[in-house]
Coordinates of C-alpha atoms in Angstrom, one line a residue:
M1 CA 0.1 0.0 -0.1
P2 CA 1.3 3.5 -0.5
F3 CA 3.2 5.2 2.3
L4 CA 1.0 7.6 4.2
T5 CA 2.9 10.7 4.5
P6 CA 1.8 13.5 7.1
R7 CA 0.2 15.5 4.1
R8 CA -1.8 12.5 3.1
L9 CA -2.9 11.7 6.6
L10 CA -4.0 15.3 6.9
L11 CA -5.9 15.1 3.5
V12 CA -7.6 11.8 4.7
G13 CA -8.6 13.6 8.0
L14 CA -10.0 16.6 6.3
L15 CA -12.0 14.4 3.8
Y16 CA -13.4 12.4 6.8
L17 CA -14.5 15.6 8.4
A18 CA -16.1 16.9 5.2
S19 CA -18.0 13.6 5.1
R20 CA -19.2 14.1 8.7
I21 CA -20.3 17.6 7.9
S22 CA -22.4 16.4 5.0
T23 CA -23.9 13.6 7.2
A24 CA -24.8 16.1 10.2
T25 CA -26.2 18.6 7.6
A26 CA -28.3 15.9 6.0
A27 CA -29.6 14.9 9.4
G28 CA -30.6 18.5 10.2
N29 CA -28.1 18.9 13.1
Q30 CA -26.9 22.4 12.4
S31 CA -24.9 22.5 15.7
A32 CA -23.1 19.2 15.0
A33 CA -22.3 20.5 11.6
A34 CA -21.1 23.6 12.7
C35 CA -18.9 22.1 15.1
L36 CA -17.3 19.9 12.3
E37 CA -17.0 22.7 10.0
L38 CA -15.2 24.9 12.8
A39 CA -12.9 21.9 13.2
Y40 CA -12.3 21.7 9.5
T41 CA -11.5 25.4 9.4
F42 CA -9.7 25.9 12.7
R43 CA -8.3 22.4 13.4
N44 CA -6.5 23.3 16.8
N45 CA -9.1 25.6 18.1
T46 CA -12.2 23.5 18.2
I47 CA -12.6 21.1 21.1
F48 CA -15.0 18.2 21.2
P49 CA -16.4 16.1 24.1
S50 CA -14.3 13.3 23.2
Q51 CA -11.1 15.4 23.8
S52 CA -9.4 15.4 27.3
T53 CA -9.7 19.3 27.8
Y54 CA -13.3 19.3 27.0
V55 CA -14.7 19.0 30.6
S56 CA -12.5 21.5 32.1
L57 CA -13.6 23.9 29.3
A58 CA -17.4 23.2 29.6
T59 CA -17.1 23.6 33.4
D60 CA -14.8 26.7 33.5
N61 CA -17.6 28.9 34.5
W62 CA -17.3 30.3 38.1
S63 CA -20.4 29.0 39.5
Q64 CA -21.8 25.3 38.7
T65 CA -25.0 26.8 37.9
A66 CA -23.5 28.0 34.6
W67 CA -21.9 24.7 33.7
A68 CA -23.2 23.1 30.5
T69 CA -22.6 20.6 27.8
P70 CA -21.9 22.4 24.4
N71 CA -21.6 20.4 21.1
C72 CA -18.0 21.9 21.0
V73 CA -16.0 24.7 22.3
F74 CA -14.5 27.2 19.9
Q75 CA -11.3 29.1 21.1
P76 CA -10.4 31.8 18.6
K77 CA -7.4 33.7 19.2
K78 CA -7.9 36.9 17.0
A79 CA -10.8 39.0 15.6
S80 CA -10.4 37.5 12.1
E81 CA -11.1 33.9 13.5
I82 CA -14.1 35.2 15.3
Q83 CA -15.4 36.9 12.1
Q84 CA -15.0 33.4 10.3
G85 CA -16.7 31.8 13.1
V86 CA -19.8 34.0 13.3
R87 CA -20.2 33.8 9.6
L88 CA -20.1 30.1 9.8
L89 CA -22.7 30.0 12.8
T90 CA -24.9 32.5 11.2
K91 CA -25.1 30.5 7.9
R92 CA -25.9 27.3 9.7
Q93 CA -28.2 29.0 12.1
A94 CA -26.7 27.3 15.0
P95 CA -27.1 28.4 18.5
F96 CA -24.0 29.6 20.4
A97 CA -23.0 31.4 23.5
I98 CA -20.1 33.8 24.2
R99 CA -17.9 33.6 27.4
S100 CA -15.1 36.1 28.5
G101 CA -14.6 35.1 32.0
G102 CA -17.6 33.1 32.9
H103 CA -18.4 34.9 36.3
M104 CA -22.1 35.2 35.9
P105 CA -23.9 32.4 37.6
S106 CA -27.2 32.6 35.6
P107 CA -27.6 29.3 33.7
L108 CA -26.6 29.5 30.1
A109 CA -25.6 33.3 30.4
A110 CA -22.2 32.2 29.1
N111 CA -22.4 28.7 28.2
I112 CA -24.9 26.5 26.3
N113 CA -26.3 22.9 25.9
D114 CA -26.5 21.6 22.2
G115 CA -24.7 24.5 20.7
I116 CA -21.3 26.1 20.3
L117 CA -19.4 27.7 23.1
I118 CA -17.3 30.5 21.9
D119 CA -14.6 30.7 24.7
M120 CA -12.8 34.0 24.5
S121 CA -10.0 33.2 26.8
S122 CA -7.4 33.2 24.1
V123 CA -8.3 36.7 22.8
K124 CA -5.9 38.5 25.0
G125 CA -3.5 41.4 25.1
V126 CA -3.0 44.5 27.4
S127 CA -1.5 47.3 25.3
Y128 CA -1.0 50.7 27.1
D129 CA -0.6 54.0 25.2
A130 CA 1.3 56.3 27.5
A131 CA 0.8 59.4 25.1
K132 CA -3.0 59.1 25.0
N133 CA -3.4 57.4 28.6
I134 CA -5.5 54.6 27.1
V135 CA -5.2 51.0 27.1
T136 CA -6.5 48.4 24.8
V137 CA -7.7 45.0 26.4
G138 CA -8.6 41.7 24.8
T139 CA -12.0 40.5 25.7
G140 CA -10.5 37.3 27.1
Q141 CA -8.4 39.0 29.8
K142 CA -9.2 39.0 33.5
W143 CA -9.0 42.1 35.5
R144 CA -5.9 40.9 37.5
D145 CA -3.8 40.8 34.3
V146 CA -5.1 44.3 33.2
Y147 CA -4.3 45.9 36.7
T148 CA -0.9 44.2 37.1
Q149 CA 0.1 45.4 33.8
L150 CA -1.0 49.0 34.3
D151 CA 0.6 49.1 37.9
L152 CA 3.8 49.4 36.0
Y153 CA 2.8 52.8 34.9
N154 CA 0.9 53.9 38.2
R155 CA -2.2 53.8 36.3
S156 CA -5.5 52.0 36.6
V157 CA -8.9 51.7 34.8
V158 CA -12.6 51.7 35.9
G159 CA -12.9 48.0 36.1
G160 CA -13.9 45.0 38.1
R161 CA -13.4 44.8 42.0
V162 CA -12.9 41.1 41.9
L163 CA -9.6 40.2 40.1
D164 CA -10.6 37.0 38.5
V165 CA -13.8 38.3 36.8
G166 CA -13.6 38.6 32.9
V167 CA -13.2 42.1 31.3
G168 CA -16.0 41.5 28.6
G169 CA -19.0 40.6 30.7
L170 CA -18.5 43.2 33.4
I171 CA -18.1 46.0 30.8
L172 CA -21.0 45.0 28.7
G173 CA -23.2 44.8 31.9
C174 CA -22.0 48.5 32.8
G175 CA -19.5 47.6 35.6
L176 CA -19.2 49.1 39.0
S177 CA -15.7 50.1 40.2
Y178 CA -14.0 51.7 43.1
L179 CA -13.1 54.5 40.6
S180 CA -16.8 55.2 39.7
D181 CA -17.6 58.2 41.8
L182 CA -14.7 60.0 40.0
Y183 CA -15.0 58.7 36.6
G184 CA -18.4 56.9 36.0
L185 CA -19.0 53.2 35.3
A186 CA -16.7 50.8 33.5
C187 CA -18.8 51.2 30.2
D188 CA -18.5 55.0 30.6
N189 CA -14.7 54.7 30.2
V190 CA -14.7 52.6 26.9
V191 CA -13.1 54.9 24.3
N192 CA -13.6 52.3 21.6
Y193 CA -15.2 48.9 21.1
E194 CA -14.1 46.5 18.3
V195 CA -16.9 44.4 17.5
V196 CA -17.7 41.4 15.3
L197 CA -21.3 41.9 13.8
A198 CA -23.7 39.2 12.8
N199 CA -22.7 39.5 9.2
G200 CA -19.0 38.9 10.3
S201 CA -17.8 42.4 9.7
L202 CA -15.5 44.0 11.9
V203 CA -16.3 47.6 13.1
N204 CA -15.2 50.1 15.6
A205 CA -17.8 51.9 17.8
N206 CA -16.8 55.1 19.5
A207 CA -18.0 58.7 19.9
T208 CA -17.3 59.5 16.1
S209 CA -17.8 56.3 14.3
N210 CA -21.0 54.1 14.9
S211 CA -21.8 56.2 17.9
D212 CA -25.3 54.7 18.3
L213 CA -23.7 51.2 18.8
W214 CA -21.0 52.8 21.1
W215 CA -24.0 54.1 23.1
A216 CA -25.9 50.8 23.2
L217 CA -23.0 48.8 24.1
K218 CA -22.8 50.7 27.4
G219 CA -25.0 48.3 29.2
G220 CA -26.7 46.6 26.3
G221 CA -25.0 43.1 26.9
N222 CA -24.6 40.7 24.2
N223 CA -27.5 41.8 22.0
F224 CA -25.3 43.5 19.2
G225 CA -22.2 41.5 18.3
I226 CA -19.0 40.0 19.9
V227 CA -16.7 42.7 21.3
T228 CA -13.1 41.5 20.6
S229 CA -11.3 44.4 22.4
F230 CA -12.1 47.4 24.6
T231 CA -9.9 50.6 24.6
L232 CA -10.4 52.1 28.0
S233 CA -9.3 55.5 29.6
T234 CA -6.8 55.2 32.3
H235 CA -6.4 57.1 35.4
P236 CA -3.7 58.2 37.9
V237 CA -4.5 55.6 40.7
Y238 CA -2.0 53.3 42.2
E239 CA -1.5 53.6 46.0
V240 CA -4.5 53.7 48.1
W241 CA -5.8 53.4 51.7
G242 CA -8.2 50.9 52.5
G243 CA -9.1 47.2 53.1
V244 CA -11.6 45.2 55.1
K245 CA -13.5 45.7 58.5
I246 CA -15.4 43.0 59.9
Y247 CA -18.0 43.1 62.3
S248 CA -20.4 40.8 64.2
L249 CA -23.9 40.2 62.9
N250 CA -25.4 42.0 66.0
Q251 CA -23.6 45.0 64.7
T252 CA -25.4 44.9 61.3
L253 CA -27.6 48.0 62.1
D254 CA -24.9 50.1 63.4
V255 CA -23.0 49.6 60.1
L256 CA -26.1 50.2 58.1
H257 CA -26.9 53.4 59.9
A258 CA -23.1 54.6 59.5
M259 CA -23.6 53.7 55.8
S260 CA -26.7 55.9 55.7
E261 CA -24.8 58.9 57.2
Y262 CA -22.0 58.3 54.8
Q263 CA -24.2 58.4 51.8
S264 CA -26.2 61.3 52.9
N265 CA -23.1 63.6 53.0
P266 CA -23.9 66.5 50.4
N267 CA -20.3 66.9 50.0
K268 CA -19.4 63.3 49.6
D269 CA -15.6 62.8 48.9
P270 CA -15.5 61.4 45.3
Y271 CA -12.0 59.5 46.1
A272 CA -13.9 57.3 48.8
N273 CA -15.8 54.2 48.2
I274 CA -17.5 51.4 50.1
F275 CA -18.9 48.0 49.7
T276 CA -21.0 46.3 52.4
Q277 CA -21.9 42.7 52.7
V278 CA -24.0 41.2 55.4
F279 CA -23.9 37.5 55.7
T280 CA -27.1 37.1 57.4
T281 CA -26.9 33.2 57.8
N282 CA -23.2 33.0 58.9
S283 CA -22.5 34.5 62.2
T284 CA -18.8 33.5 61.8
I285 CA -18.3 35.9 58.9
G286 CA -20.9 38.5 60.1
V287 CA -20.7 41.9 58.4
V288 CA -17.8 42.8 55.9
L289 CA -17.2 46.3 55.0
T290 CA -14.7 47.2 52.3
L291 CA -13.3 50.8 52.4
V292 CA -11.4 52.3 49.6
Y293 CA -9.8 55.8 49.4
L294 CA -8.1 56.4 46.2
K295 CA -5.2 58.4 47.7
P296 CA -2.4 57.2 50.1
T297 CA -4.3 59.0 53.0
I298 CA -4.4 57.2 56.1
A299 CA -7.9 57.0 57.9
P300 CA -9.4 59.8 56.0
P301 CA -12.3 61.7 57.7
T302 CA -14.8 60.8 55.0
F303 CA -15.3 57.4 56.7
N304 CA -15.7 58.8 60.1
P305 CA -19.2 57.3 60.6
F306 CA -17.5 54.0 60.7
Y307 CA -14.6 54.4 62.9
S308 CA -16.4 54.4 66.1
I309 CA -17.8 50.9 65.6
P310 CA -15.6 48.2 67.2
T311 CA -14.3 45.6 64.7
I312 CA -13.6 41.8 65.0
N313 CA -10.8 42.2 62.3
D314 CA -9.3 45.3 60.4
T315 CA -7.0 45.0 57.5
T316 CA -7.0 48.7 56.3
N317 CA -3.6 50.0 55.5
L318 CA -1.8 51.7 52.7
Q319 CA -1.3 49.6 49.7
T320 CA -1.8 49.4 46.0
L321 CA -5.4 49.1 44.6
T322 CA -4.7 45.9 43.1
Q323 CA -3.3 44.4 46.4
L324 CA -6.4 45.6 48.2
M325 CA -8.6 43.8 45.6
G326 CA -6.5 40.7 45.8
G327 CA -7.3 40.5 49.5
Q328 CA -11.0 40.0 48.9
N329 CA -12.3 36.4 49.0
V330 CA -15.4 34.5 47.9
P331 CA -16.6 31.7 50.1
P332 CA -15.9 28.3 48.4
I333 CA -19.6 27.3 47.6
P334 CA -20.1 25.6 44.3
R335 CA -23.4 27.0 43.3
F336 CA -24.7 30.8 43.3
D337 CA -27.6 32.9 42.4
W338 CA -28.2 36.4 42.9
F339 CA -31.1 39.2 42.6
T340 CA -30.8 43.0 42.2
T341 CA -32.7 46.0 43.0
S342 CA -32.1 49.6 43.6
F343 CA -33.6 52.4 45.9
K344 CA -32.8 55.8 47.5
P345 CA -31.0 55.0 51.0
S346 CA -32.1 56.1 54.3
A347 CA -31.6 55.1 57.9
S348 CA -35.3 54.2 58.3
L349 CA -35.2 52.0 55.2
Y350 CA -32.0 50.2 56.3
T351 CA -33.6 49.5 59.7
Q352 CA -36.7 48.1 57.9
I353 CA -34.5 45.9 55.6
N354 CA -32.5 44.6 58.5
N355 CA -35.8 43.8 60.5
L356 CA -37.3 42.0 57.4
I357 CA -34.1 40.0 56.7
V358 CA -34.0 38.4 60.0
T359 CA -37.8 37.6 60.3
A360 CA -38.8 36.6 56.6
P361 CA -39.9 33.1 56.1
E362 CA -37.6 32.8 52.9
L363 CA -34.6 32.8 55.2
Q364 CA -35.7 29.5 56.8
T365 CA -36.2 28.1 53.3
L366 CA -32.6 29.2 52.4
T367 CA -31.0 27.9 55.3
S368 CA -32.8 24.6 54.9
V369 CA -31.0 23.6 51.7
T370 CA -27.6 22.0 52.0
A371 CA -25.0 24.7 52.8
G372 CA -27.5 27.4 52.2
A373 CA -25.9 30.9 52.7
L374 CA -27.5 34.3 52.0
A375 CA -25.5 37.6 51.8
L376 CA -26.8 41.1 51.3
A377 CA -24.8 43.3 49.1
L378 CA -25.1 47.1 49.4
Q379 CA -23.2 49.4 46.9
P380 CA -23.5 53.0 47.3
I381 CA -23.9 55.1 44.0
S382 CA -23.5 58.7 44.1
T383 CA -24.8 61.2 41.8
S384 CA -21.4 61.9 40.6
V385 CA -21.5 58.6 39.0
V386 CA -24.4 59.5 36.8
H387 CA -23.0 62.8 36.0
A388 CA -19.7 61.3 35.1
G389 CA -21.3 59.0 32.6
R390 CA -23.4 61.6 30.9
A391 CA -20.2 63.8 30.6
R392 CA -18.6 60.8 28.8
G393 CA -21.3 60.4 26.2
G394 CA -24.1 58.9 28.1
N395 CA -25.1 55.3 28.5
A396 CA -28.1 53.0 28.0
L397 CA -28.9 52.4 31.8
G398 CA -31.5 55.2 32.3
L399 CA -30.1 56.2 35.7
Q400 CA -31.7 59.0 37.9
A401 CA -29.3 61.6 39.1
T402 CA -29.8 60.8 42.7
N403 CA -27.8 59.1 45.6
Q404 CA -28.8 55.4 45.4
T405 CA -27.9 52.0 46.7
W406 CA -27.6 49.2 44.4
F407 CA -28.8 46.1 46.3
A408 CA -28.0 42.4 45.8
L409 CA -29.4 39.2 47.4
D410 CA -26.6 36.6 46.9
V411 CA -27.3 32.9 47.7
G412 CA -24.9 30.0 47.7
H413 CA -25.6 26.3 48.0
Y414 CA -24.3 22.8 47.1
F415 CA -26.8 20.8 45.1
A416 CA -28.5 21.3 41.8
T417 CA -31.7 19.8 43.3
D418 CA -31.9 23.0 45.5
D419 CA -31.4 25.5 42.7
T420 CA -35.2 26.0 42.2
T421 CA -36.0 26.1 45.9
A422 CA -33.2 28.8 46.4
H423 CA -34.2 30.9 43.4
N424 CA -37.7 31.0 44.4
A425 CA -36.9 31.9 48.0
M426 CA -34.8 34.6 46.7
R427 CA -37.5 35.9 44.4
G428 CA -39.9 36.1 47.3
L429 CA -37.5 37.7 49.5
L430 CA -36.7 40.4 46.8
A431 CA -40.4 40.9 46.4
R432 CA -40.7 41.8 50.2
I433 CA -37.9 44.4 49.9
E434 CA -39.4 46.0 46.9
T435 CA -42.8 46.2 48.6
L436 CA -41.0 48.2 51.3
T437 CA -39.2 50.5 48.8
K438 CA -42.2 51.0 46.7
G439 CA -44.3 51.7 49.8
N440 CA -42.1 54.5 51.2
G441 CA -41.2 56.0 47.7
S442 CA -37.6 55.1 47.7
Y443 CA -37.9 52.4 44.9
L444 CA -35.9 53.1 41.8
E445 CA -36.4 51.2 38.6
Y446 CA -32.8 50.5 37.5
E447 CA -31.6 46.9 37.8
F448 CA -27.9 46.3 37.9
M449 CA -27.3 43.7 35.1
N450 CA -24.0 42.3 36.7
D451 CA -25.8 41.4 39.9
A452 CA -29.2 40.3 38.3
S453 CA -30.8 36.8 38.1
Y454 CA -31.7 35.3 34.7
D455 CA -35.4 36.0 35.0
Q456 CA -35.2 39.7 36.0
D457 CA -36.2 42.1 33.1
V458 CA -33.0 44.1 33.3
L459 CA -33.3 46.0 29.9
G460 CA -36.9 46.6 30.5
H461 CA -35.9 48.6 33.5
Y462 CA -33.7 50.9 31.6
G463 CA -36.8 53.0 30.7
G464 CA -39.2 52.8 27.7
E465 CA -37.2 55.3 25.5
N466 CA -33.8 53.7 26.1
L467 CA -35.3 50.2 25.3
R468 CA -36.7 51.7 22.0
R469 CA -33.3 53.1 21.1
L470 CA -31.4 49.8 21.9
R471 CA -33.9 47.9 19.6
A472 CA -33.4 50.5 16.9
V473 CA -29.7 50.0 17.1
R474 CA -30.2 46.3 17.1
A475 CA -32.2 46.6 13.9
R476 CA -29.4 48.5 12.3
Y477 CA -26.4 46.4 13.1
D478 CA -28.2 42.9 13.6
P479 CA -31.2 43.1 11.2
E480 CA -31.8 39.3 11.4
S481 CA -31.7 39.4 15.2
V482 CA -29.0 36.8 15.3
F483 CA -27.8 37.7 18.7
Q484 CA -31.5 37.6 20.0
R485 CA -32.3 34.2 18.3
L486 CA -29.0 32.2 18.2
V487 CA -27.6 33.4 21.4
P488 CA -30.2 32.4 24.1
G489 CA -28.0 33.4 27.1
G490 CA -27.8 36.9 28.6
F491 CA -30.6 39.4 28.9
K492 CA -32.4 40.1 25.8
L493 CA -34.3 43.1 24.1
G494 CA -37.3 41.2 23.1
G495 CA -39.5 43.0 20.6

């Protein structure tokens, strides 16, 4: 028989793949056919369930609630490969998902069953332009890599507060940062989006080119295309004062009242930021307060409301912002879900919420599931955040220019059999909180996408006019609604 050279072996393999593509197409299995065609085009970038790395890729999402079984995992390395991949998937009408860092716990937000998972982790790069004070970041990067690179220049960006979160999902959901009081949200600081559209074309969206798409991507999620890189403004932030103060659960009300005092300051210092977590079901952890001051000033007076409350532990000190964020830990619980709402803060409202949380019947339901744990997250948003966003071209969020709290309910547990129980209990608890806020006039429509659960109508809460604008942008850049129909995960525009 003729000697099989490497070239002949490759040809045989390609012919075999072509035969399998034809078979899958004839059977109507477009996802399987698309996977085979991706493998035919990108031999080293397409991973199948039979390969050793498949399981680790299919379960690379942070929470097990987001694990899935895609037909294959496509790992492009550059924009041109994404362009080819999108054209192929659109041609075959094959469903797909896009994953940057995979931190969102919502099922199928960044993963898929019976479809193609586009894993962006190889689309990397952090390129700093000192002359323009901007940095271009690949969508596959995580914030740890971005901050570490910019630390070399004593610069930072408005980005994630958890280092292992991916760049893409956080920015497209708007992105809250410790720098937001000064410079707005992460999406407000995007100078340019490089985007692959549904037809496979590569465009730039910025203030002067495709400016309507630039606006829509500021909070519009995955409804318009696949962003391959973000060019971000950088800022002179390096050494800071801050850290974590830990209190016992019976001090919750003291901390919340101090938080209300901090938020009500009419001359609030924009260099100061806090993040409060109340672990209502875990007295060992209690209340965790993160303080950040974006200058190397020890114990600045802006945090005076908190200093008189005795702590169990206190890590505040001078350090770099990256070091501070690296000291924040997430409990080792395999499954998470969370809900969000927003309201105008007051001491009386915080008292009502505290009383509700410890008496609500949903708390007993949550603690009855295996390793059930509930945390409240309170994130102060100053009017300066809203004004900074408007000054940078505006965004799609529909935020009111008022001091507010972005509130989240976070639940963790162990087993998939408890997902529905935990989710429904959280939804019931959220409904009780919103009954309070609507009843006293403090309720705000906005829902923070990065903290929202899969069945919350996030985009509908941006306001009717903004929703109409977002749909108009989709009609222009994705007239066939590819990212509405073929990408089932994420928060959709509907209509």
